[in-house]
PDB file of N, CA and C in Angstrom:
ATOM      1  N   UNK X 217       2.524  -9.056 -60.342  1.00 62.00           N
ATOM      2  CA  UNK X 217       1.997  -8.359 -59.033  1.00 62.00           C
ATOM      3  C   UNK X 217       3.383  -8.283 -58.060  1.00 62.00           C
ATOM      4  N   UNK X 218       3.569  -7.069 -57.607  1.00 62.00           N
ATOM      5  CA  UNK X 218       4.714  -6.915 -56.774  1.00 62.00           C
ATOM      6  C   UNK X 218       4.253  -6.674 -55.216  1.00 62.00           C
ATOM      7  N   UNK X 219       5.160  -7.219 -54.476  1.00 68.00           N
ATOM      8  CA  UNK X 219       4.773  -7.151 -53.010  1.00 68.00           C
ATOM      9  C   UNK X 219       5.862  -5.973 -52.365  1.00 68.00           C
ATOM     10  N   UNK X 220       5.156  -5.323 -51.477  1.00 71.00           N
ATOM     11  CA  UNK X 220       6.170  -4.416 -50.771  1.00 71.00           C
ATOM     12  C   UNK X 220       6.503  -4.896 -49.211  1.00 71.00           C
ATOM     13  N   UNK X 221       7.691  -5.043 -49.037  1.00 75.00           N
ATOM     14  CA  UNK X 221       8.110  -5.435 -47.699  1.00 75.00           C
ATOM     15  C   UNK X 221       7.644  -4.492 -46.481  1.00 75.00           C
ATOM     16  N   UNK X 222       7.086  -4.995 -45.741  1.00 79.00           N
ATOM     17  CA  UNK X 222       6.609  -4.176 -44.443  1.00 79.00           C
ATOM     18  C   UNK X 222       7.873  -4.293 -43.588  1.00 79.00           C
ATOM     19  N   UNK X 223       8.220  -3.132 -43.069  1.00 88.00           N
ATOM     20  CA  UNK X 223       8.991  -2.892 -41.979  1.00 88.00           C
ATOM     21  C   UNK X 223       8.340  -2.387 -40.573  1.00 88.00           C
ATOM     22  N   UNK X 224       8.879  -2.742 -39.493  1.00 92.00           N
ATOM     23  CA  UNK X 224       8.072  -2.181 -38.196  1.00 92.00           C
ATOM     24  C   UNK X 224       9.023  -1.378 -37.406  1.00 92.00           C
ATOM     25  N   UNK X 225       8.632  -0.189 -37.094  1.00 92.00           N
ATOM     26  CA  UNK X 225       9.391   0.591 -36.367  1.00 92.00           C
ATOM     27  C   UNK X 225       8.967   0.426 -34.898  1.00 92.00           C
ATOM     28  N   UNK X 226       9.799   0.296 -33.966  1.00 92.00           N
ATOM     29  CA  UNK X 226       9.440   0.174 -32.462  1.00 92.00           C
ATOM     30  C   UNK X 226      10.170   1.193 -31.676  1.00 92.00           C
ATOM     31  N   UNK X 227       9.520   1.682 -30.532  1.00 91.00           N
ATOM     32  CA  UNK X 227      10.166   2.521 -29.578  1.00 91.00           C
ATOM     33  C   UNK X 227      11.390   1.548 -28.979  1.00 91.00           C
ATOM     34  N   UNK X 228      12.489   2.461 -28.429  1.00 90.00           N
ATOM     35  CA  UNK X 228      13.539   1.791 -28.153  1.00 90.00           C
ATOM     36  C   UNK X 228      13.334   0.779 -26.768  1.00 90.00           C
ATOM     37  N   UNK X 229      12.143   1.027 -26.061  1.00 89.00           N
ATOM     38  CA  UNK X 229      11.861   0.084 -24.898  1.00 89.00           C
ATOM     39  C   UNK X 229      11.029  -1.077 -25.364  1.00 89.00           C
ATOM     40  N   UNK X 230      10.470  -1.289 -26.673  1.00 93.00           N
ATOM     41  CA  UNK X 230       9.883  -2.416 -27.027  1.00 93.00           C
ATOM     42  C   UNK X 230      10.734  -3.663 -27.234  1.00 93.00           C
ATOM     43  N   UNK X 231      10.219  -4.715 -26.437  1.00 93.00           N
ATOM     44  CA  UNK X 231      11.157  -5.953 -26.706  1.00 93.00           C
ATOM     45  C   UNK X 231      10.476  -7.064 -27.374  1.00 93.00           C
ATOM     46  N   UNK X 232       9.306  -6.680 -28.252  1.00 94.00           N
ATOM     47  CA  UNK X 232       8.760  -7.668 -28.970  1.00 94.00           C
ATOM     48  C   UNK X 232       9.477  -7.684 -30.562  1.00 94.00           C
ATOM     49  N   UNK X 233       9.939  -8.762 -30.984  1.00 94.00           N
ATOM     50  CA  UNK X 233      10.583  -8.852 -32.200  1.00 94.00           C
ATOM     51  C   UNK X 233       9.951  -8.397 -33.487  1.00 94.00           C
ATOM     52  N   UNK X 234      10.655  -7.830 -34.463  1.00 93.00           N
ATOM     53  CA  UNK X 234       9.926  -7.415 -35.694  1.00 93.00           C
ATOM     54  C   UNK X 234       9.124  -8.538 -36.266  1.00 93.00           C
ATOM     55  N   UNK X 235       9.618  -9.828 -36.193  1.00 94.00           N
ATOM     56  CA  UNK X 235       8.951 -10.837 -36.749  1.00 94.00           C
ATOM     57  C   UNK X 235       7.556 -11.170 -36.082  1.00 94.00           C
ATOM     58  N   UNK X 236       7.530 -11.050 -34.803  1.00 95.00           N
ATOM     59  CA  UNK X 236       6.406 -11.258 -34.000  1.00 95.00           C
ATOM     60  C   UNK X 236       5.398 -10.118 -34.232  1.00 95.00           C
ATOM     61  N   UNK X 237       5.832  -8.932 -34.439  1.00 94.00           N
ATOM     62  CA  UNK X 237       4.840  -7.835 -34.923  1.00 94.00           C
ATOM     63  C   UNK X 237       4.254  -8.218 -36.201  1.00 94.00           C
ATOM     64  N   UNK X 238       4.994  -8.598 -37.240  1.00 94.00           N
ATOM     65  CA  UNK X 238       4.717  -8.787 -38.623  1.00 94.00           C
ATOM     66  C   UNK X 238       3.680 -10.017 -38.449  1.00 94.00           C
ATOM     67  N   UNK X 239       3.894 -11.032 -37.760  1.00 94.00           N
ATOM     68  CA  UNK X 239       3.124 -12.072 -37.658  1.00 94.00           C
ATOM     69  C   UNK X 239       1.846 -12.010 -36.909  1.00 94.00           C
ATOM     70  N   UNK X 240       1.674 -10.895 -36.104  1.00 94.00           N
ATOM     71  CA  UNK X 240       0.448 -10.420 -35.458  1.00 94.00           C
ATOM     72  C   UNK X 240      -0.434  -9.323 -36.081  1.00 94.00           C
ATOM     73  N   UNK X 241       0.041  -8.749 -37.315  1.00 92.00           N
ATOM     74  CA  UNK X 241      -0.534  -7.612 -37.862  1.00 92.00           C
ATOM     75  C   UNK X 241      -1.926  -8.011 -38.240  1.00 92.00           C
ATOM     76  N   UNK X 242      -2.154  -9.374 -38.823  1.00 90.00           N
ATOM     77  CA  UNK X 242      -3.603  -9.574 -39.204  1.00 90.00           C
ATOM     78  C   UNK X 242      -4.503  -9.740 -37.838  1.00 90.00           C
ATOM     79  N   UNK X 243      -4.022 -10.460 -36.884  1.00 93.00           N
ATOM     80  CA  UNK X 243      -4.654 -10.490 -35.695  1.00 93.00           C
ATOM     81  C   UNK X 243      -5.032  -9.124 -35.001  1.00 93.00           C
ATOM     82  N   UNK X 244      -4.320  -8.167 -35.223  1.00 91.00           N
ATOM     83  CA  UNK X 244      -4.426  -6.850 -34.621  1.00 91.00           C
ATOM     84  C   UNK X 244      -4.799  -5.868 -35.525  1.00 91.00           C
ATOM     85  N   UNK X 245      -5.626  -6.219 -36.567  1.00 90.00           N
ATOM     86  CA  UNK X 245      -6.259  -5.233 -37.567  1.00 90.00           C
ATOM     87  C   UNK X 245      -5.147  -4.264 -38.055  1.00 90.00           C
ATOM     88  N   UNK X 246      -3.955  -4.826 -38.416  1.00 91.00           N
ATOM     89  CA  UNK X 246      -2.975  -4.052 -39.045  1.00 91.00           C
ATOM     90  C   UNK X 246      -2.267  -3.063 -38.163  1.00 91.00           C
ATOM     91  N   UNK X 247      -2.406  -3.227 -36.833  1.00 91.00           N
ATOM     92  CA  UNK X 247      -1.694  -2.383 -35.749  1.00 91.00           C
ATOM     93  C   UNK X 247      -0.747  -3.191 -35.216  1.00 91.00           C
ATOM     94  N   UNK X 248       0.265  -2.571 -34.505  1.00 92.00           N
ATOM     95  CA  UNK X 248       1.247  -3.035 -33.742  1.00 92.00           C
ATOM     96  C   UNK X 248       1.176  -2.778 -32.418  1.00 92.00           C
ATOM     97  N   UNK X 249       1.260  -3.809 -31.515  1.00 91.00           N
ATOM     98  CA  UNK X 249       1.154  -3.604 -30.102  1.00 91.00           C
ATOM     99  C   UNK X 249       2.605  -3.854 -29.412  1.00 91.00           C
ATOM    100  N   UNK X 250       3.159  -2.582 -29.046  1.00 91.00           N
ATOM    101  CA  UNK X 250       4.490  -2.704 -28.434  1.00 91.00           C
ATOM    102  C   UNK X 250       4.367  -2.909 -27.060  1.00 91.00           C
ATOM    103  N   UNK X 251       5.311  -3.710 -26.450  1.00 90.00           N
ATOM    104  CA  UNK X 251       5.366  -3.832 -25.103  1.00 90.00           C
ATOM    105  C   UNK X 251       6.739  -4.107 -24.550  1.00 90.00           C
ATOM    106  N   UNK X 252       7.037  -3.699 -23.554  1.00 89.00           N
ATOM    107  CA  UNK X 252       8.464  -3.831 -22.926  1.00 89.00           C
ATOM    108  C   UNK X 252       8.487  -5.073 -21.841  1.00 89.00           C
ATOM    109  N   UNK X 253       9.720  -5.410 -21.524  1.00 83.00           N
ATOM    110  CA  UNK X 253       9.834  -6.388 -20.470  1.00 83.00           C
ATOM    111  C   UNK X 253       9.533  -5.496 -19.288  1.00 83.00           C
ATOM    112  N   UNK X 254       9.597  -6.157 -17.976  1.00 75.00           N
ATOM    113  CA  UNK X 254       9.485  -5.426 -16.780  1.00 75.00           C
ATOM    114  C   UNK X 254      10.168  -4.115 -16.904  1.00 75.00           C
ATOM    115  N   UNK X 255       9.506  -3.105 -16.590  1.00 70.00           N
ATOM    116  CA  UNK X 255      10.220  -1.703 -16.872  1.00 70.00           C
ATOM    117  C   UNK X 255      10.573  -1.181 -15.221  1.00 70.00           C
ATOM    118  N   UNK X 256       9.733  -1.548 -14.356  1.00 71.00           N
ATOM    119  CA  UNK X 256      10.020  -1.261 -13.060  1.00 71.00           C
ATOM    120  C   UNK X 256       9.358  -2.301 -12.012  1.00 71.00           C
ATOM    121  N   UNK X 257       9.735  -2.088 -10.828  1.00 70.00           N
ATOM    122  CA  UNK X 257       9.202  -3.143  -9.835  1.00 70.00           C
ATOM    123  C   UNK X 257       8.940  -2.222  -8.597  1.00 70.00           C
ATOM    124  N   UNK X 258       7.801  -2.258  -7.980  1.00 71.00           N
ATOM    125  CA  UNK X 258       7.292  -1.516  -6.786  1.00 71.00           C
ATOM    126  C   UNK X 258       6.774  -2.555  -6.009  1.00 71.00           C
ATOM    127  N   UNK X 259       7.281  -2.840  -4.823  1.00 70.00           N
ATOM    128  CA  UNK X 259       6.780  -3.816  -3.863  1.00 70.00           C
ATOM    129  C   UNK X 259       6.711  -5.192  -4.640  1.00 70.00           C
ATOM    130  N   UNK X 260       5.396  -5.543  -4.642  1.00 70.00           N
ATOM    131  CA  UNK X 260       5.024  -6.990  -5.365  1.00 70.00           C
ATOM    132  C   UNK X 260       4.531  -6.659  -6.822  1.00 70.00           C
ATOM    133  N   UNK X 261       4.502  -5.558  -7.155  1.00 74.00           N
ATOM    134  CA  UNK X 261       3.955  -5.233  -8.442  1.00 74.00           C
ATOM    135  C   UNK X 261       5.006  -4.913  -9.572  1.00 74.00           C
ATOM    136  N   UNK X 262       4.968  -5.611 -10.628  1.00 79.00           N
ATOM    137  CA  UNK X 262       5.884  -5.257 -11.917  1.00 79.00           C
ATOM    138  C   UNK X 262       5.171  -4.399 -12.851  1.00 79.00           C
ATOM    139  N   UNK X 263       5.733  -3.496 -13.394  1.00 81.00           N
ATOM    140  CA  UNK X 263       5.268  -2.600 -14.482  1.00 81.00           C
ATOM    141  C   UNK X 263       6.048  -2.678 -15.725  1.00 81.00           C
ATOM    142  N   UNK X 264       5.397  -2.574 -16.888  1.00 85.00           N
ATOM    143  CA  UNK X 264       5.849  -2.577 -18.206  1.00 85.00           C
ATOM    144  C   UNK X 264       5.066  -1.411 -18.883  1.00 85.00           C
ATOM    145  N   UNK X 265       5.793  -1.075 -20.290  1.00 87.00           N
ATOM    146  CA  UNK X 265       5.213  -0.189 -20.930  1.00 87.00           C
ATOM    147  C   UNK X 265       4.215  -0.740 -22.284  1.00 87.00           C
ATOM    148  N   UNK X 266       3.428  -0.153 -22.695  1.00 88.00           N
ATOM    149  CA  UNK X 266       2.468  -0.709 -23.739  1.00 88.00           C
ATOM    150  C   UNK X 266       2.167   0.475 -24.700  1.00 88.00           C
ATOM    151  N   UNK X 267       2.098   0.309 -25.946  1.00 89.00           N
ATOM    152  CA  UNK X 267       1.638   1.234 -26.891  1.00 89.00           C
ATOM    153  C   UNK X 267       1.164   0.526 -28.009  1.00 89.00           C
ATOM    154  N   UNK X 268       0.170   1.217 -28.814  1.00 91.00           N
ATOM    155  CA  UNK X 268      -0.433   0.665 -30.049  1.00 91.00           C
ATOM    156  C   UNK X 268      -0.018   1.533 -31.196  1.00 91.00           C
ATOM    157  N   UNK X 269       0.168   1.146 -32.237  1.00 89.00           N
ATOM    158  CA  UNK X 269       0.648   2.155 -33.375  1.00 89.00           C
ATOM    159  C   UNK X 269       0.581   1.347 -34.855  1.00 89.00           C
ATOM    160  N   UNK X 270       0.861   2.072 -35.699  1.00 90.00           N
ATOM    161  CA  UNK X 270       1.078   1.495 -37.164  1.00 90.00           C
ATOM    162  C   UNK X 270       2.446   0.967 -37.264  1.00 90.00           C
ATOM    163  N   UNK X 271       2.552   0.171 -38.221  1.00 90.00           N
ATOM    164  CA  UNK X 271       3.987  -0.338 -38.279  1.00 90.00           C
ATOM    165  C   UNK X 271       4.952   0.701 -38.798  1.00 90.00           C
ATOM    166  N   UNK X 272       4.740   1.903 -39.216  1.00 89.00           N
ATOM    167  CA  UNK X 272       5.527   2.823 -39.362  1.00 89.00           C
ATOM    168  C   UNK X 272       6.012   3.817 -38.314  1.00 89.00           C
ATOM    169  N   UNK X 273       5.469   3.375 -37.291  1.00 86.00           N
ATOM    170  CA  UNK X 273       5.919   4.116 -35.864  1.00 86.00           C
ATOM    171  C   UNK X 273       4.920   5.131 -35.403  1.00 86.00           C
ATOM    172  N   UNK X 274       3.848   5.334 -36.030  1.00 88.00           N
ATOM    173  CA  UNK X 274       2.923   6.383 -35.458  1.00 88.00           C
ATOM    174  C   UNK X 274       2.268   5.678 -34.212  1.00 88.00           C
ATOM    175  N   UNK X 275       2.304   6.261 -33.077  1.00 86.00           N
ATOM    176  CA  UNK X 275       1.700   5.591 -31.818  1.00 86.00           C
ATOM    177  C   UNK X 275       0.385   6.321 -31.863  1.00 86.00           C
ATOM    178  N   UNK X 276      -0.587   5.644 -31.335  1.00 84.00           N
ATOM    179  CA  UNK X 276      -1.758   6.222 -31.035  1.00 84.00           C
ATOM    180  C   UNK X 276      -2.451   5.380 -30.109  1.00 84.00           C
ATOM    181  N   UNK X 277      -3.368   6.100 -29.069  1.00 81.00           N
ATOM    182  CA  UNK X 277      -4.045   5.426 -28.103  1.00 81.00           C
ATOM    183  C   UNK X 277      -5.162   4.467 -28.697  1.00 81.00           C
ATOM    184  N   UNK X 278      -5.517   3.378 -28.050  1.00 75.00           N
ATOM    185  CA  UNK X 278      -6.527   2.546 -28.455  1.00 75.00           C
ATOM    186  C   UNK X 278      -7.834   3.156 -28.203  1.00 75.00           C
ATOM    187  N   UNK X 279      -7.809   3.986 -27.283  1.00 74.00           N
ATOM    188  CA  UNK X 279      -9.167   4.961 -27.049  1.00 74.00           C
ATOM    189  C   UNK X 279      -8.811   6.111 -26.580  1.00 74.00           C
ATOM    190  N   UNK X 280      -9.667   7.134 -26.604  1.00 73.00           N
ATOM    191  CA  UNK X 280      -9.458   8.544 -26.172  1.00 73.00           C
ATOM    192  C   UNK X 280      -8.972   8.693 -24.871  1.00 73.00           C
ATOM    193  N   UNK X 281      -9.428   7.827 -23.874  1.00 73.00           N
ATOM    194  CA  UNK X 281      -9.061   8.002 -22.450  1.00 73.00           C
ATOM    195  C   UNK X 281      -7.511   7.327 -22.195  1.00 73.00           C
ATOM    196  N   UNK X 282      -6.824   6.852 -23.177  1.00 78.00           N
ATOM    197  CA  UNK X 282      -5.432   6.363 -23.000  1.00 78.00           C
ATOM    198  C   UNK X 282      -4.408   7.358 -23.604  1.00 78.00           C
ATOM    199  N   UNK X 283      -3.363   7.229 -22.905  1.00 82.00           N
ATOM    200  CA  UNK X 283      -2.024   8.041 -23.313  1.00 82.00           C
ATOM    201  C   UNK X 283      -1.584   7.079 -24.676  1.00 82.00           C
ATOM    202  N   UNK X 284      -0.528   7.946 -25.322  1.00 85.00           N
ATOM    203  CA  UNK X 284       0.158   7.112 -26.390  1.00 85.00           C
ATOM    204  C   UNK X 284       0.784   5.931 -25.866  1.00 85.00           C
ATOM    205  N   UNK X 285       1.604   6.095 -24.633  1.00 84.00           N
ATOM    206  CA  UNK X 285       2.199   5.050 -24.049  1.00 84.00           C
ATOM    207  C   UNK X 285       1.591   4.788 -22.684  1.00 84.00           C
ATOM    208  N   UNK X 286       1.212   3.641 -22.312  1.00 84.00           N
ATOM    209  CA  UNK X 286       0.519   3.432 -21.012  1.00 84.00           C
ATOM    210  C   UNK X 286       1.534   2.458 -20.150  1.00 84.00           C
ATOM    211  N   UNK X 287       1.302   2.652 -18.898  1.00 83.00           N
ATOM    212  CA  UNK X 287       1.835   1.630 -17.993  1.00 83.00           C
ATOM    213  C   UNK X 287       1.182   0.349 -17.798  1.00 83.00           C
ATOM    214  N   UNK X 288       1.650  -0.675 -17.848  1.00 80.00           N
ATOM    215  CA  UNK X 288       0.983  -1.868 -17.668  1.00 80.00           C
ATOM    216  C   UNK X 288       1.442  -2.610 -16.499  1.00 80.00           C
ATOM    217  N   UNK X 289       0.344  -2.942 -15.512  1.00 79.00           N
ATOM    218  CA  UNK X 289       0.681  -3.442 -14.318  1.00 79.00           C
ATOM    219  C   UNK X 289       0.863  -5.097 -14.546  1.00 79.00           C
ATOM    220  N   UNK X 290       1.420  -5.609 -13.507  1.00 76.00           N
ATOM    221  CA  UNK X 290       1.664  -7.098 -13.717  1.00 76.00           C
ATOM    222  C   UNK X 290       0.429  -7.883 -14.041  1.00 76.00           C
ATOM    223  N   UNK X 291      -0.764  -7.279 -13.550  1.00 78.00           N
ATOM    224  CA  UNK X 291      -2.134  -8.047 -13.749  1.00 78.00           C
ATOM    225  C   UNK X 291      -2.632  -7.843 -15.076  1.00 78.00           C
ATOM    226  N   UNK X 292      -2.055  -7.150 -15.913  1.00 79.00           N
ATOM    227  CA  UNK X 292      -2.387  -6.791 -17.285  1.00 79.00           C
ATOM    228  C   UNK X 292      -3.186  -5.485 -17.416  1.00 79.00           C
ATOM    229  N   UNK X 293      -3.447  -4.909 -16.312  1.00 83.00           N
ATOM    230  CA  UNK X 293      -4.315  -3.649 -16.280  1.00 83.00           C
ATOM    231  C   UNK X 293      -3.362  -2.434 -16.756  1.00 83.00           C
ATOM    232  N   UNK X 294      -3.955  -1.664 -17.602  1.00 85.00           N
ATOM    233  CA  UNK X 294      -3.380  -0.522 -18.142  1.00 85.00           C
ATOM    234  C   UNK X 294      -3.755   0.667 -17.324  1.00 85.00           C
ATOM    235  N   UNK X 295      -2.619   1.358 -17.069  1.00 85.00           N
ATOM    236  CA  UNK X 295      -2.724   2.495 -16.197  1.00 85.00           C
ATOM    237  C   UNK X 295      -2.094   3.712 -16.733  1.00 85.00           C
ATOM    238  N   UNK X 296      -3.078   4.747 -16.861  1.00 86.00           N
ATOM    239  CA  UNK X 296      -2.570   6.049 -17.546  1.00 86.00           C
ATOM    240  C   UNK X 296      -1.487   6.660 -16.790  1.00 86.00           C
ATOM    241  N   UNK X 297      -0.281   7.047 -17.609  1.00 87.00           N
ATOM    242  CA  UNK X 297       0.825   7.654 -16.927  1.00 87.00           C
ATOM    243  C   UNK X 297       0.581   8.842 -15.978  1.00 87.00           C
ATOM    244  N   UNK X 298      -0.604   9.532 -16.424  1.00 89.00           N
ATOM    245  CA  UNK X 298      -0.789  10.772 -15.544  1.00 89.00           C
ATOM    246  C   UNK X 298      -1.345  10.419 -14.136  1.00 89.00           C
ATOM    247  N   UNK X 299      -1.974   9.171 -14.091  1.00 88.00           N
ATOM    248  CA  UNK X 299      -2.470   8.505 -12.802  1.00 88.00           C
ATOM    249  C   UNK X 299      -1.434   8.038 -12.013  1.00 88.00           C
ATOM    250  N   UNK X 300      -0.435   7.454 -12.759  1.00 85.00           N
ATOM    251  CA  UNK X 300       0.722   6.867 -11.927  1.00 85.00           C
ATOM    252  C   UNK X 300       1.457   8.000 -11.391  1.00 85.00           C
ATOM    253  N   UNK X 301       1.662   9.097 -12.138  1.00 89.00           N
ATOM    254  CA  UNK X 301       2.429  10.284 -11.614  1.00 89.00           C
ATOM    255  C   UNK X 301       1.581  10.972 -10.462  1.00 89.00           C
ATOM    256  N   UNK X 302       0.399  11.033 -10.596  1.00 91.00           N
ATOM    257  CA  UNK X 302      -0.301  11.647  -9.484  1.00 91.00           C
ATOM    258  C   UNK X 302      -0.239  10.942  -8.179  1.00 91.00           C
ATOM    259  N   UNK X 303      -0.349   9.465  -8.370  1.00 85.00           N
ATOM    260  CA  UNK X 303      -0.142   8.502  -7.059  1.00 85.00           C
ATOM    261  C   UNK X 303       1.326   8.727  -6.639  1.00 85.00           C
ATOM    262  N   UNK X 304       2.315   8.751  -7.552  1.00 86.00           N
ATOM    263  CA  UNK X 304       3.755   8.936  -7.129  1.00 86.00           C
ATOM    264  C   UNK X 304       3.878  10.391  -6.148  1.00 86.00           C
ATOM    265  N   UNK X 305       3.436  11.384  -6.874  1.00 92.00           N
ATOM    266  CA  UNK X 305       3.528  12.553  -6.241  1.00 92.00           C
ATOM    267  C   UNK X 305       2.766  12.657  -4.809  1.00 92.00           C
ATOM    268  N   UNK X 306       1.698  12.163  -4.659  1.00 92.00           N
ATOM    269  CA  UNK X 306       0.908  12.028  -3.503  1.00 92.00           C
ATOM    270  C   UNK X 306       1.701  11.145  -2.376  1.00 92.00           C
ATOM    271  N   UNK X 307       2.252  10.088  -2.678  1.00 89.00           N
ATOM    272  CA  UNK X 307       3.055   9.265  -1.854  1.00 89.00           C
ATOM    273  C   UNK X 307       4.354   9.961  -1.613  1.00 89.00           C
ATOM    274  N   UNK X 308       4.995  10.785  -2.354  1.00 92.00           N
ATOM    275  CA  UNK X 308       6.240  11.371  -1.900  1.00 92.00           C
ATOM    276  C   UNK X 308       5.928  12.643  -1.149  1.00 92.00           C
ATOM    277  N   UNK X 309       4.800  13.209  -1.199  1.00 92.00           N
ATOM    278  CA  UNK X 309       4.277  14.221  -0.290  1.00 92.00           C
ATOM    279  C   UNK X 309       3.979  13.784   0.988  1.00 92.00           C
ATOM    280  N   UNK X 310       3.386  12.470   1.141  1.00 92.00           N
ATOM    281  CA  UNK X 310       3.164  11.890   2.451  1.00 92.00           C
ATOM    282  C   UNK X 310       4.454  11.614   3.324  1.00 92.00           C
ATOM    283  N   UNK X 311       5.455  11.183   2.459  1.00 92.00           N
ATOM    284  CA  UNK X 311       6.727  10.669   2.923  1.00 92.00           C
ATOM    285  C   UNK X 311       7.348  11.958   3.576  1.00 92.00           C
ATOM    286  N   UNK X 312       7.360  12.898   2.808  1.00 92.00           N
ATOM    287  CA  UNK X 312       8.066  14.399   3.085  1.00 92.00           C
ATOM    288  C   UNK X 312       7.545  14.809   4.283  1.00 92.00           C
ATOM    289  N   UNK X 313       6.164  14.795   4.533  1.00 92.00           N
ATOM    290  CA  UNK X 313       5.465  15.222   5.734  1.00 92.00           C
ATOM    291  C   UNK X 313       5.783  14.391   6.850  1.00 92.00           C
ATOM    292  N   UNK X 314       5.839  13.180   6.666  1.00 92.00           N
ATOM    293  CA  UNK X 314       6.072  12.225   7.769  1.00 92.00           C
ATOM    294  C   UNK X 314       7.391  12.539   8.368  1.00 92.00           C
ATOM    295  N   UNK X 315       8.480  12.614   7.459  1.00 90.00           N
ATOM    296  CA  UNK X 315       9.913  12.852   7.691  1.00 90.00           C
ATOM    297  C   UNK X 315      10.058  14.223   8.418  1.00 90.00           C
ATOM    298  N   UNK X 316       9.260  15.166   7.997  1.00 87.00           N
ATOM    299  CA  UNK X 316       9.240  16.500   8.641  1.00 87.00           C
ATOM    300  C   UNK X 316       8.718  16.502  10.167  1.00 87.00           C
ATOM    301  N   UNK X 317       7.597  15.808  10.266  1.00 83.00           N
ATOM    302  CA  UNK X 317       7.232  15.638  11.557  1.00 83.00           C
ATOM    303  C   UNK X 317       8.077  14.948  12.625  1.00 83.00           C
ATOM    304  N   UNK X 318       8.722  13.977  11.982  1.00 83.00           N
ATOM    305  CA  UNK X 318       9.774  13.139  12.768  1.00 83.00           C
ATOM    306  C   UNK X 318      10.889  14.046  13.276  1.00 83.00           C
ATOM    307  N   UNK X 319      11.308  14.875  12.287  1.00 80.00           N
ATOM    308  CA  UNK X 319      12.507  15.741  12.607  1.00 80.00           C
ATOM    309  C   UNK X 319      12.027  16.765  13.580  1.00 80.00           C
ATOM    310  N   UNK X 320      10.862  17.170  13.642  1.00 78.00           N
ATOM    311  CA  UNK X 320      10.351  18.163  14.553  1.00 78.00           C
ATOM    312  C   UNK X 320      10.191  17.632  15.897  1.00 78.00           C
ATOM    313  N   UNK X 321       9.874  16.379  16.041  1.00 78.00           N
ATOM    314  CA  UNK X 321       9.698  15.728  17.397  1.00 78.00           C
ATOM    315  C   UNK X 321      11.172  15.414  17.766  1.00 78.00           C
ATOM    316  N   UNK X 322      12.081  15.052  16.975  1.00 79.00           N
ATOM    317  CA  UNK X 322      13.504  14.945  17.397  1.00 79.00           C
ATOM    318  C   UNK X 322      14.337  16.178  17.927  1.00 79.00           C
ATOM    319  N   UNK X 323      14.012  17.234  17.168  1.00 76.00           N
ATOM    320  CA  UNK X 323      14.520  18.727  17.517  1.00 76.00           C
ATOM    321  C   UNK X 323      13.799  19.263  18.806  1.00 76.00           C
ATOM    322  N   UNK X 324      12.489  18.681  19.240  1.00 70.00           N
ATOM    323  CA  UNK X 324      11.920  19.403  20.266  1.00 70.00           C
ATOM    324  C   UNK X 324      12.338  18.495  21.581  1.00 70.00           C
ATOM    325  N   UNK X 325      13.276  19.285  22.505  1.00 67.00           N
ATOM    326  CA  UNK X 325      13.656  18.575  23.669  1.00 67.00           C
ATOM    327  C   UNK X 325      12.467  18.076  24.581  1.00 67.00           C
ATOM    328  N   UNK X 326      11.247  18.802  24.515  1.00 65.00           N
ATOM    329  CA  UNK X 326      10.155  18.492  25.486  1.00 65.00           C
ATOM    330  C   UNK X 326       9.548  17.254  25.000  1.00 65.00           C
ATOM    331  N   UNK X 327       9.877  16.670  23.722  1.00 57.00           N
ATOM    332  CA  UNK X 327       8.932  15.567  23.268  1.00 57.00           C
ATOM    333  C   UNK X 327       9.682  14.151  23.586  1.00 57.00           C
ATOM    334  N   UNK X 328      10.834  14.056  24.330  1.00 53.00           N
ATOM    335  CA  UNK X 328      11.468  12.988  24.518  1.00 53.00           C
ATOM    336  C   UNK X 328      10.988  12.194  25.909  1.00 53.00           C
TER     337      UNK X 328
END
């Protein structure tokens, strides 16, 4: 009987060791769960990346509503990257409007 050595391919942001992935294959139904250390910090919330795939590097969402790579909040909640981007764009738009109104007031001599 011959055995085949299993190698695990990870995205460059994955901080899980290959040995940990190999040890977890049986518990994860043969899938690899990639995760990063804290990838970003916003206010009091840390974010990391998470993805599920096969050992050969094929990433796939765990369900159809998830992206290939998800953002993981510090509380363990998975957030779709499209939702994160939508919120970020809305926040940037609000900041731009607030700054524009502030400049308008500063440029209007009658507003002082």
